[in-house]
CSV table of C-alpha atoms in Angstrom, one decimal:
chain,number,residue,atom,x,y,z
A,234,MET,CA,-15.2,142.0,220.8
A,235,LYS,CA,-18.6,141.5,222.5
A,236,ILE,CA,-22.0,139.6,221.5
A,237,GLY,CA,-24.2,141.8,220.1
A,238,SER,CA,-21.7,145.6,219.7
A,239,TRP,CA,-20.0,145.8,216.1
A,240,LYS,CA,-17.1,147.1,215.1
A,241,LYS,CA,-17.0,149.2,211.0
A,242,PRO,CA,-13.6,146.5,209.4
A,243,ASN,CA,-11.0,147.8,207.9
A,244,ILE,CA,-11.1,148.3,204.3
A,245,GLU,CA,-7.5,150.2,203.5
A,246,LYS,CA,-5.7,147.0,205.3
A,247,GLN,CA,-7.7,144.3,203.1
A,248,TYR,CA,-6.8,145.9,199.8
A,249,ILE,CA,-2.9,146.1,201.5
A,250,ILE,CA,-3.7,142.1,201.8
A,251,GLY,CA,-4.7,141.3,198.1
A,252,GLY,CA,-2.8,143.5,196.7
A,253,GLY,CA,0.2,141.8,197.9
A,254,ILE,CA,-1.4,138.7,197.1
A,255,LEU,CA,-2.2,139.7,194.2
A,256,LEU,CA,1.5,141.4,193.2
A,257,ALA,CA,3.1,137.9,194.2
A,258,LEU,CA,0.9,135.8,192.0
A,259,ILE,CA,2.4,138.2,188.9
A,260,ILE,CA,5.6,137.5,190.4
A,261,PHE,CA,5.5,133.6,190.0
A,262,GLY,CA,4.3,133.6,186.8
A,263,ILE,CA,6.8,136.0,185.5
A,264,ILE,CA,10.2,133.8,186.8
A,265,VAL,CA,7.8,130.5,185.4
A,266,SER,CA,7.9,132.3,182.1
A,267,ILE,CA,11.5,133.8,182.5
A,268,ALA,CA,12.6,129.7,183.3
A,269,ASN,CA,10.9,128.1,180.5
A,270,SER,CA,11.6,130.5,178.2
A,271,GLY,CA,15.2,129.0,178.1
A,272,LYS,CA,13.9,125.6,176.7
A,273,GLU,CA,14.0,124.4,173.5
A,274,GLU,CA,11.1,122.6,171.7
A,275,THR,CA,12.0,119.1,171.3
A,276,LEU,CA,10.9,116.6,169.5
A,277,PRO,CA,12.4,112.6,169.3
A,278,TYR,CA,15.1,112.0,167.3
A,279,GLU,CA,14.0,109.5,165.3
A,280,THR,CA,11.0,111.9,165.0
A,281,VAL,CA,13.0,114.7,163.4
A,282,ILE,CA,15.6,112.0,161.1
A,283,THR,CA,12.1,110.9,159.8
A,284,GLU,CA,10.5,114.5,159.2
A,285,THR,CA,13.6,115.5,157.5
A,286,VAL,CA,14.1,112.5,154.8
A,287,THR,CA,10.2,113.2,154.0
A,288,MET,CA,11.2,116.6,153.2
A,289,ALA,CA,14.1,115.4,151.2
A,290,GLU,CA,12.1,113.3,149.5
A,291,THR,CA,9.6,115.7,148.4
A,292,GLU,CA,12.7,118.3,147.4
A,293,THR,CA,13.5,115.5,144.8
A,294,VAL,CA,11.1,114.5,143.3
A,295,THR,CA,9.7,118.4,143.1
A,296,GLU,CA,13.3,119.8,141.7
A,297,ALA,CA,14.5,116.9,139.0
A,298,PRO,CA,11.4,115.8,137.0
A,299,THR,CA,11.6,112.6,134.6
A,300,LYS,CA,13.9,112.2,131.6
A,301,SER,CA,12.3,110.5,128.5
A,302,ALA,CA,14.1,107.6,127.0
A,303,ALA,CA,16.0,109.2,123.7
A,304,GLU,CA,16.9,112.8,126.3
A,305,LEU,CA,19.0,109.6,128.3
A,306,GLN,CA,20.3,108.2,125.4
A,307,ALA,CA,21.1,111.9,124.1
A,308,GLU,CA,22.8,112.1,126.8
A,309,LYS,CA,25.5,108.7,127.3
A,310,GLU,CA,25.6,109.5,123.4
A,311,ALA,CA,27.3,112.8,124.0
A,312,GLU,CA,29.5,111.4,127.1
A,313,GLU,CA,30.6,108.3,125.2
A,314,LYS,CA,31.4,111.0,122.0
A,315,ALA,CA,33.3,113.7,124.1
A,316,ARG,CA,35.3,110.6,126.1
A,317,GLN,CA,35.9,109.1,122.8
A,318,GLU,CA,37.2,112.8,121.2
A,319,ALA,CA,39.1,112.8,124.3
A,320,LEU,CA,40.6,109.7,123.4
A,321,ILE,CA,41.4,110.7,119.9
A,322,ASP,CA,43.3,113.9,121.7
A,323,GLU,CA,45.3,112.0,123.6
A,324,GLU,CA,47.0,109.3,120.5
A,325,LEU,CA,47.2,113.3,118.2
A,326,ASP,CA,49.8,114.6,120.9
A,327,SER,CA,51.8,111.3,121.4
A,328,TYR,CA,53.0,112.4,117.7
A,329,ASP,CA,55.8,114.9,118.3
A,330,ASN,CA,55.6,116.6,115.1
A,331,LEU,CA,52.4,114.3,113.3
A,332,GLY,CA,52.3,113.9,109.9
A,333,ILE,CA,49.7,112.2,107.8
A,334,CYS,CA,50.0,110.2,103.8
A,335,ARG,CA,48.0,112.0,102.2
A,336,LEU,CA,47.9,110.3,98.5
A,337,LYS,CA,44.9,111.1,95.9
A,338,ASP,CA,45.0,107.7,94.6
A,339,GLY,CA,45.3,105.3,97.8
A,340,GLY,CA,48.2,102.4,97.7
A,341,PHE,CA,51.9,103.3,99.7
A,342,LEU,CA,54.4,105.5,100.2
A,343,ASN,CA,58.2,103.8,100.1
A,344,VAL,CA,60.1,104.4,102.6
A,345,ARG,CA,63.5,104.0,101.2
A,346,GLU,CA,66.8,103.8,103.7
A,347,GLU,CA,67.4,106.7,102.0
A,348,PRO,CA,66.7,110.4,100.6
A,349,GLY,CA,66.3,109.5,97.3
A,350,LYS,CA,64.1,107.7,94.4
A,351,SER,CA,67.8,105.4,94.1
A,352,ALA,CA,67.6,104.1,97.3
A,353,ALA,CA,66.7,100.8,99.2
A,354,VAL,CA,63.2,100.9,99.7
A,355,ILE,CA,62.2,99.0,103.5
A,356,GLY,CA,59.1,100.0,104.2
A,357,LYS,CA,55.0,100.4,102.8
A,358,PHE,CA,53.6,103.6,104.4
A,359,TYR,CA,49.8,103.2,103.4
A,360,ASN,CA,47.1,106.1,102.9
A,361,ASN,CA,46.3,108.3,106.2
A,362,SER,CA,49.1,106.1,108.2
A,363,ALA,CA,50.2,108.5,110.4
A,364,CYS,CA,53.9,109.4,111.2
A,365,ASP,CA,56.3,110.9,113.7
A,366,ILE,CA,58.7,113.7,111.6
A,367,LEU,CA,62.2,113.5,112.9
A,368,GLU,CA,63.4,116.4,110.3
A,369,THR,CA,63.4,117.5,107.0
A,370,VAL,CA,66.2,117.0,104.1
A,371,GLU,CA,67.1,118.1,100.9
A,372,ASP,CA,65.6,121.2,101.0
A,373,GLY,CA,62.5,120.3,101.7
A,374,ALA,CA,62.1,117.6,99.5
A,375,TRP,CA,62.5,114.6,102.2
A,376,TYR,CA,61.5,114.4,105.4
A,377,HIS,CA,63.0,111.4,107.7
A,378,ILE,CA,60.5,109.7,109.8
A,379,SER,CA,58.9,107.7,112.4
A,380,SER,CA,56.7,105.3,111.5
A,381,GLY,CA,55.4,101.7,112.9
A,382,GLY,CA,58.6,100.7,114.6
A,383,LEU,CA,60.7,101.7,110.8
A,384,GLU,CA,62.4,104.7,110.5
A,385,GLY,CA,63.3,106.2,107.0
A,386,TYR,CA,62.7,108.7,103.8
A,387,VAL,CA,59.7,109.6,102.2
A,388,LYS,CA,58.7,112.4,99.9
A,389,SER,CA,57.7,115.6,101.6
A,390,ASP,CA,54.9,115.7,98.8
A,391,TYR,CA,53.0,113.8,100.0
A,392,ILE,CA,52.7,114.3,103.8
A,393,ALA,CA,50.1,116.3,105.4
A,394,THR,CA,51.5,118.0,108.6
A,395,GLY,CA,50.1,120.7,111.3
A,396,ASP,CA,46.0,121.7,111.2
A,397,GLU,CA,45.7,120.0,108.3
A,398,GLY,CA,47.7,116.3,109.1
A,399,ARG,CA,45.2,115.9,112.2
A,400,THR,CA,41.9,116.9,110.5
A,401,LEU,CA,42.9,114.2,108.4
A,402,ALA,CA,44.0,112.1,111.2
A,403,LYS,CA,41.0,112.6,113.0
A,404,GLN,CA,38.6,111.3,109.8
A,405,HIS,CA,40.9,108.3,110.0
A,406,PHE,CA,40.3,106.4,113.7
A,407,ALA,CA,39.4,103.0,114.0
A,408,GLN,CA,40.2,99.6,115.9
A,409,ARG,CA,43.1,98.0,114.1
A,410,ALA,CA,45.2,95.2,115.8
A,411,ILE,CA,49.0,95.7,116.3
A,412,VAL,CA,50.9,92.9,116.7
A,413,ILE,CA,53.0,92.1,119.7
A,414,PRO,CA,55.4,88.7,119.0
A,415,ASP,CA,58.3,89.1,116.2
A,416,VAL,CA,56.1,87.1,113.6
A,417,LEU,CA,52.0,85.9,113.7
A,418,TRP,CA,50.6,84.3,111.0
A,419,ILE,CA,47.8,85.0,109.3
A,420,ARG,CA,45.3,81.9,108.8
A,421,GLN,CA,42.6,81.2,106.3
A,422,GLU,CA,40.1,80.6,108.8
A,423,PRO,CA,39.7,80.1,112.3
A,424,GLY,CA,42.2,77.7,114.2
A,425,THR,CA,45.6,76.4,114.6
A,426,ASP,CA,44.6,74.0,111.9
A,427,ALA,CA,44.0,76.2,109.0
A,428,LYS,CA,46.3,76.2,105.8
A,429,VAL,CA,48.8,80.1,106.9
A,430,LEU,CA,48.3,81.9,104.3
A,431,GLY,CA,51.8,84.5,105.8
A,432,ALA,CA,52.9,86.9,108.6
A,433,VAL,CA,52.4,90.0,110.7
A,434,ARG,CA,55.1,91.4,111.7
A,435,LYS,CA,55.7,93.1,115.1
A,436,GLY,CA,54.3,96.5,115.1
A,437,GLU,CA,52.1,96.4,112.1
A,438,ARG,CA,48.7,97.6,112.9
A,439,TYR,CA,45.7,95.7,110.6
A,440,GLU,CA,42.5,97.7,111.3
A,441,VAL,CA,40.0,95.2,112.7
A,442,LEU,CA,36.9,93.2,110.1
A,443,ASP,CA,35.5,91.2,113.5
A,444,ASN,CA,36.5,89.8,116.8
A,445,THR,CA,35.0,86.6,117.6
A,446,ASP,CA,36.0,83.3,119.9
A,447,GLY,CA,40.2,84.4,119.9
A,448,TRP,CA,40.6,85.2,116.1
A,449,VAL,CA,41.1,88.8,114.4
A,450,LYS,CA,39.4,88.5,111.1
A,451,ILE,CA,41.5,91.2,109.1
A,452,GLU,CA,41.5,92.0,105.4
A,453,GLU,CA,44.3,89.9,105.0
A,454,GLY,CA,42.6,86.7,107.1
A,455,TYR,CA,42.3,85.4,110.2
A,456,ILE,CA,45.3,86.2,113.2
A,457,SER,CA,45.2,85.3,116.9
A,458,SER,CA,43.6,88.4,119.6
A,459,GLU,CA,45.9,86.4,122.4
A,460,TYR,CA,49.0,87.8,120.2
A,461,VAL,CA,47.8,91.6,119.4
A,462,GLU,CA,46.7,94.5,121.3
A,463,ILE,CA,43.5,96.3,119.6
A,464,ARG,CA,42.9,99.9,120.3
A,465,ASN,CA,41.6,102.8,118.1
A,466,CYS,CA,44.3,104.7,116.4
A,467,LEU,CA,46.0,105.4,113.1
A,468,ASN,CA,47.5,103.4,110.1
A,469,GLU,CA,51.5,103.3,110.2
A,470,ALA,CA,53.8,101.9,108.3
A,471,ARG,CA,54.7,98.1,107.3
A,472,GLU,CA,58.6,96.6,107.0
A,473,ALA,CA,58.9,96.2,103.5
A,474,ASN,CA,59.1,92.8,103.8
A,475,GLU,CA,57.4,90.5,100.9
A,476,LYS,CA,58.9,86.9,102.0
A,477,GLN,CA,56.4,85.4,104.1
A,478,ASP,CA,54.0,85.5,100.6
A,479,VAL,CA,55.5,82.4,99.3
A,480,LEU,CA,53.4,80.5,101.8
A,481,SER,CA,50.8,81.6,99.6
A,482,TYR,CA,51.9,79.1,96.9
A,483,TYR,CA,51.2,76.0,98.6
A,484,ASP,CA,48.4,74.1,100.1
A,485,ASN,CA,50.5,72.7,102.1
A,486,LEU,CA,53.6,73.1,102.7
A,487,GLY,CA,56.7,71.0,103.2
A,488,ILE,CA,60.2,72.0,103.7
A,489,SER,CA,63.3,69.4,102.5
A,490,ASN,CA,65.1,69.5,105.8
A,491,VAL,CA,68.5,68.2,104.2
A,492,ASN,CA,72.3,70.0,102.7
A,493,ASN,CA,72.6,68.7,99.8
A,494,TYR,CA,69.1,66.7,98.7
A,495,LEU,CA,66.8,64.3,99.4
A,496,ASN,CA,65.7,61.3,97.1
A,497,ILE,CA,61.8,60.8,95.9
A,498,ARG,CA,60.9,58.5,94.7
A,499,LYS,CA,57.9,56.4,92.9
A,500,SER,CA,56.3,55.4,95.8
A,501,PRO,CA,56.8,54.5,99.5
A,502,GLY,CA,59.6,52.9,100.4
A,503,LYS,CA,63.8,52.4,100.1
A,504,ASN,CA,64.0,50.1,97.5
A,505,SER,CA,61.7,52.3,95.4
A,506,GLU,CA,63.1,54.2,92.1
A,507,VAL,CA,64.4,57.4,92.6
A,508,ILE,CA,62.4,60.0,89.6
A,509,GLY,CA,63.5,63.2,91.5
A,510,LYS,CA,65.7,64.6,93.8
A,511,LEU,CA,64.2,68.2,96.1
A,512,PRO,CA,67.6,70.0,96.1
A,513,GLY,CA,67.8,71.2,100.2
A,514,ASP,CA,65.7,73.8,101.9
A,515,ALA,CA,63.5,73.4,98.4
A,516,GLY,CA,59.6,74.1,98.6
A,517,ALA,CA,57.0,71.1,98.3
A,518,ASP,CA,53.2,70.6,98.2
A,519,ILE,CA,52.2,67.3,100.9
A,520,LEU,CA,49.4,65.5,99.5
A,521,GLY,CA,49.2,62.3,102.3
A,522,VAL,CA,51.2,60.4,103.9
A,523,GLU,CA,52.1,56.8,104.1
A,524,ASP,CA,53.2,55.0,106.7
A,525,GLY,CA,56.2,57.0,107.5
A,526,TRP,CA,56.3,58.3,104.0
A,527,TYR,CA,54.8,62.0,102.2
A,528,LYS,CA,53.5,62.2,98.6
A,529,ILE,CA,54.2,65.1,97.8
A,530,ARG,CA,54.1,67.4,94.2
A,531,SER,CA,57.7,69.7,93.5
A,532,GLY,CA,57.7,71.1,90.2
A,533,ALA,CA,57.8,68.6,88.1
A,534,VAL,CA,58.0,66.4,89.9
A,535,THR,CA,55.7,64.0,92.0
A,536,GLY,CA,56.4,61.0,94.5
A,537,TYR,CA,57.1,60.2,98.0
A,538,VAL,CA,59.9,61.3,100.4
A,539,SER,CA,61.3,60.3,103.8
A,540,ALA,CA,59.2,61.9,106.6
A,541,ASP,CA,62.5,62.5,108.6
A,542,TYR,CA,63.7,64.8,106.5
A,543,LEU,CA,61.2,66.8,105.2
A,544,LEU,CA,59.4,69.8,107.4
A,545,THR,CA,55.4,70.6,108.1
A,546,GLY,CA,53.4,72.8,110.3
A,547,ASP,CA,54.9,76.1,111.6
A,548,GLU,CA,58.4,74.7,111.0
A,549,ALA,CA,58.3,75.0,107.7
A,550,ASN,CA,56.2,77.8,107.4
A,551,ARG,CA,59.6,79.8,109.0
A,552,ARG,CA,62.2,77.7,107.6
A,553,ALA,CA,59.6,79.5,103.7
A,554,ILE,CA,60.3,82.9,105.2
A,555,GLU,CA,63.5,82.6,105.7
A,556,LYS,CA,65.0,80.4,102.8
A,557,SER,CA,63.0,81.7,100.1
A,558,THR,CA,63.8,84.9,96.9
A,559,VAL,CA,63.0,86.4,94.6
A,560,MET,CA,63.5,84.9,91.3
A,561,ALA,CA,62.3,84.1,88.2
A,562,ILE,CA,60.8,81.3,86.8
A,563,VAL,CA,60.5,80.6,82.8
A,564,SER,CA,56.7,80.2,81.9
A,565,THR,CA,57.4,80.7,78.2
A,566,GLY,CA,54.0,78.3,77.7
A,567,GLY,CA,55.3,74.7,76.7
A,568,GLY,CA,58.7,73.4,75.5
A,569,GLU,CA,60.8,76.3,73.9
A,570,GLY,CA,63.8,77.4,75.7
A,571,LEU,CA,64.3,80.6,76.8
A,572,ASN,CA,67.5,81.9,74.8
A,573,VAL,CA,69.0,83.5,78.0
A,574,ARG,CA,71.6,87.4,76.6
A,575,THR,CA,74.8,89.0,77.5
A,576,GLY,CA,72.3,92.7,78.0
A,577,PRO,CA,69.0,93.2,79.2
A,578,GLY,CA,68.1,93.4,75.2
A,579,LYS,CA,67.1,91.7,71.7
A,580,ASP,CA,70.5,93.7,70.5
A,581,TYR,CA,72.8,91.6,73.1
A,582,GLN,CA,74.2,88.5,72.0
A,583,VAL,CA,72.7,85.0,73.6
A,584,TRP,CA,74.8,83.5,75.5
A,585,THR,CA,73.0,80.3,76.1
A,586,SER,CA,68.7,79.3,76.6
A,587,ILE,CA,66.9,77.8,79.9
A,588,SER,CA,64.5,75.5,79.7
A,589,ASN,CA,60.2,76.1,81.2
A,590,LYS,CA,59.4,76.4,84.2
A,591,GLU,CA,63.6,76.8,85.7
A,592,ARG,CA,64.0,79.5,88.4
A,593,TYR,CA,67.0,81.5,88.8
A,594,PRO,CA,67.3,84.1,91.3
A,595,VAL,CA,66.8,87.9,90.4
A,596,LEU,CA,69.6,90.7,90.2
A,597,ASP,CA,68.2,93.4,89.0
A,598,LYS,CA,65.3,94.2,86.7
A,599,GLU,CA,65.7,97.1,83.7
A,600,SER,CA,63.6,98.5,81.0
A,601,GLY,CA,61.7,94.8,80.8
A,602,TRP,CA,64.6,93.1,81.3
A,603,VAL,CA,65.3,90.9,84.1
A,604,LYS,CA,69.1,89.8,84.9
A,605,ILE,CA,69.4,86.4,87.0
A,606,ASP,CA,72.0,84.1,88.8
A,607,LEU,CA,73.0,81.2,86.7
A,608,GLY,CA,74.5,80.0,90.0
A,609,ASP,CA,78.4,80.1,88.7
A,610,THR,CA,81.8,82.0,88.6
A,611,ASP,CA,84.2,82.8,86.4
A,612,GLU,CA,87.6,83.9,85.4
A,613,ASP,CA,87.6,87.1,88.6
A,614,GLY,CA,85.1,84.7,91.0
A,615,GLU,CA,82.1,86.9,90.3
A,616,ALA,CA,78.7,85.1,89.5
A,617,SER,CA,78.0,85.4,85.8
A,618,THR,CA,75.6,87.4,85.0
A,619,ALA,CA,73.1,87.1,82.2
A,620,TRP,CA,69.8,89.1,81.0
A,621,VAL,CA,66.5,87.3,80.4
A,622,SER,CA,62.7,89.3,78.9
A,623,GLY,CA,60.6,89.8,81.2
A,624,ASP,CA,57.7,88.8,78.8
A,625,TYR,CA,58.8,85.2,79.6
A,626,VAL,CA,59.3,84.9,83.0
A,627,SER,CA,57.2,85.4,86.5
A,628,VAL,CA,59.5,87.6,89.2
A,629,ARG,CA,58.3,86.6,92.8
A,630,GLN,CA,59.1,85.9,95.9
A,631,ALA,CA,59.7,81.5,95.7
A,632,LEU,CA,61.8,78.6,96.9
A,633,ASN,CA,64.7,75.8,94.9
A,634,GLU,CA,61.9,72.8,93.8
A,635,ALA,CA,62.1,69.4,93.0
A,636,ILE,CA,64.6,68.3,89.8
A,637,SER,CA,63.6,65.2,87.2
A,638,TYR,CA,66.7,62.3,88.0
A,639,SER,CA,65.5,58.7,85.5
A,640,GLU,CA,67.2,56.1,87.2
A,641,SER,CA,64.9,53.7,84.9
A,642,ALA,CA,66.4,55.1,81.6
A,643,ALA,CA,69.9,55.0,83.1
A,644,LYS,CA,69.4,50.8,82.2
A,645,ASN,CA,68.8,52.0,78.3
A,646,SER,CA,71.5,55.6,77.5
A,647,PHE,CA,74.9,55.7,77.9
A,648,ARG,CA,74.5,59.5,78.7
A,649,GLN,CA,71.4,58.7,81.2
A,650,LYS,CA,74.4,56.4,83.1
A,651,VAL,CA,77.0,59.4,83.2
A,652,CYS,CA,74.1,62.1,84.2
A,653,ASN,CA,72.9,60.4,87.0
A,654,PHE,CA,76.3,59.2,88.5
A,655,GLY,CA,77.1,63.1,88.4
A,656,VAL,CA,73.5,64.3,89.9
A,657,LYS,CA,74.4,62.0,93.3
A,658,TYR,CA,77.3,64.4,93.9
A,659,CYS,CA,75.6,67.6,93.3
A,660,GLY,CA,75.7,69.2,96.5
A,661,ASN,CA,78.7,68.2,98.0
A,662,PRO,CA,81.6,71.7,98.9
A,663,TYR,CA,82.5,73.9,95.7
A,664,VAL,CA,86.0,74.1,96.1
A,665,TRP,CA,88.4,76.5,93.3
A,666,GLY,CA,90.9,74.3,92.0
A,667,GLY,CA,89.4,70.6,93.8
A,668,THR,CA,88.9,67.4,91.9
A,669,SER,CA,87.3,65.1,94.7
A,670,LEU,CA,84.3,64.7,93.6
A,671,THR,CA,83.0,63.5,97.9
A,672,GLY,CA,85.7,66.1,99.6
A,673,GLY,CA,84.6,69.9,97.0
A,674,CYS,CA,85.6,70.2,94.0
A,675,ASP,CA,85.4,73.4,90.8
A,676,CYS,CA,82.6,72.8,88.1
A,677,SER,CA,85.2,71.8,85.4
A,678,GLY,CA,86.8,69.4,88.5
A,679,PHE,CA,83.7,67.7,88.8
A,680,THR,CA,83.5,66.6,84.9
A,681,MET,CA,86.4,66.3,85.1
A,682,LYS,CA,85.8,63.3,87.1
A,683,VAL,CA,82.3,62.3,86.7
A,684,PHE,CA,83.7,61.8,82.8
A,685,ALA,CA,86.5,59.2,84.0
A,686,ASN,CA,84.3,57.7,85.8
A,687,PHE,CA,83.4,56.0,81.9
A,688,GLY,CA,86.9,56.6,80.3
A,689,ILE,CA,86.7,59.5,79.2
A,690,SER,CA,90.1,62.2,79.6
A,691,LEU,CA,89.0,65.8,80.2
A,692,PRO,CA,91.4,67.8,81.7
A,693,HIS,CA,91.3,70.9,84.6
A,694,TYR,CA,89.8,73.7,82.8
A,695,SER,CA,86.3,74.6,81.0
A,696,GLY,CA,88.3,76.3,78.4
A,697,ALA,CA,90.6,73.9,77.2
A,698,GLN,CA,86.8,70.9,77.4
A,699,ALA,CA,85.3,73.5,75.7
A,700,LYS,CA,86.9,71.8,72.6
A,701,MET,CA,86.7,69.3,73.4
A,702,GLY,CA,84.8,66.5,71.9
A,703,VAL,CA,82.0,67.8,69.2
A,704,LYS,CA,79.9,71.6,69.0
A,705,VAL,CA,76.5,70.8,69.5
A,706,THR,CA,73.9,73.7,69.7
A,707,THR,CA,70.4,74.3,71.6
A,708,ALA,CA,68.6,72.7,69.4
A,709,THR,CA,70.6,69.4,68.9
A,710,MET,CA,72.0,69.0,72.8
A,711,LYS,CA,71.2,65.8,74.7
A,712,PRO,CA,71.8,64.5,78.0
A,713,GLY,CA,75.7,64.3,78.6
A,714,ASP,CA,76.9,67.1,77.1
A,715,LEU,CA,78.4,69.8,77.7
A,716,ILE,CA,76.7,73.2,78.3
A,717,PHE,CA,80.3,76.8,78.7
A,718,TYR,CA,79.6,79.7,79.3
A,719,ALA,CA,81.5,83.0,77.6
A,720,ASN,CA,82.2,86.2,79.3
A,721,LYS,CA,81.5,89.6,77.4
A,722,SER,CA,84.6,89.4,75.8
A,723,GLY,CA,83.4,85.5,74.8
A,724,THR,CA,85.6,84.0,76.5
A,725,ILE,CA,85.2,80.6,78.2
A,726,ASN,CA,85.6,80.0,81.5
């Protein structure tokens, strides 16, 4: 272009260039926007977690308001109640056919060996105790049951079953101690040195009154917690074993550990005077200890026995339970004798008389009379038995006890010498027809040999001996006199 000359600009061309530039900017913006739209905006990891936790905490506080202590306690009690109910149901379900003893006046129901009132009693089924009913017998009159390790028969009239039994059972669950060993001692106080009152047996259940320092308190006394399982359960039957009751009659029991007799002496020492005889497995109360000798009281005799021949502690308790038996102990209240009759009643003939505090094994009871074993046999080899009035004897588990013996009286009495000589051989073997005081003899052979030692000749037969000498009565008899027993027909043997 020349200076001074002017040419009109091309407006259309400028618009085209500007529009192109604008279009390029718009397209670029769109491309950038599209590229960014595929990416999410994120925060650092730590920030995300922190905000999430904060939100959760905020939500918890908002949705679960704080409960009161009373509400929490109520929930806890409800949970415990549900747990206990579940345990009770589990226990009840362990019985295949549940039966519960139901007695109006409490006490116990006899468990018998066979169905019938005359069958032997083998256990006690206490009120509200549980059993499994195995079968129904005798037209529904008796149930054959299993309970506490016993199997036997009980009257069905006194057993609740079905829903009634289950409802009754739930009312009598309690914390009980179940005995693990065969025998466990019951003690007067907690501790192994405490007096033994009796024993409990394997499988028996006793309600727990207290459980402290290794000792469980039950109604009968204390037992070691080491030998019991404690849990909530029902009571069950117990074996009818009352032999352990004998332990309650001694404060500090000692048992003679001899085959025949143990000498009881006036003072400690082998040279001291003999004042009594303690039969084998007889019981005594130990009063003290002195130089290897025990001072004892047994029956009417108090004196000393060698400690070498007397069982004490648990060993004595076990022997006592093993050897105790039901005895009739004469209690006439004085020096009077008790008539022994041929049958259960005053109309029966009097055989003989026995002295106060003497004790004899019990064979039977009938209408207020007690059948006892006199410890002899008749000509048929059967035990000589007799009856005494139940009003004048105490019938219980018992052990033999000491008999009096006098050495000093022997110095002044021929009769006593005869008796003292004979007592030396008591406890030796009984041999039918025998005549040896040491090797064995029978009753008439014994008296024959004893009197022969003093120059008195007697035949070897009790019926013949009864015809010798002079007849005496129970009122006039003295030491050394012979007493003969007749059978029901009046024959002496």
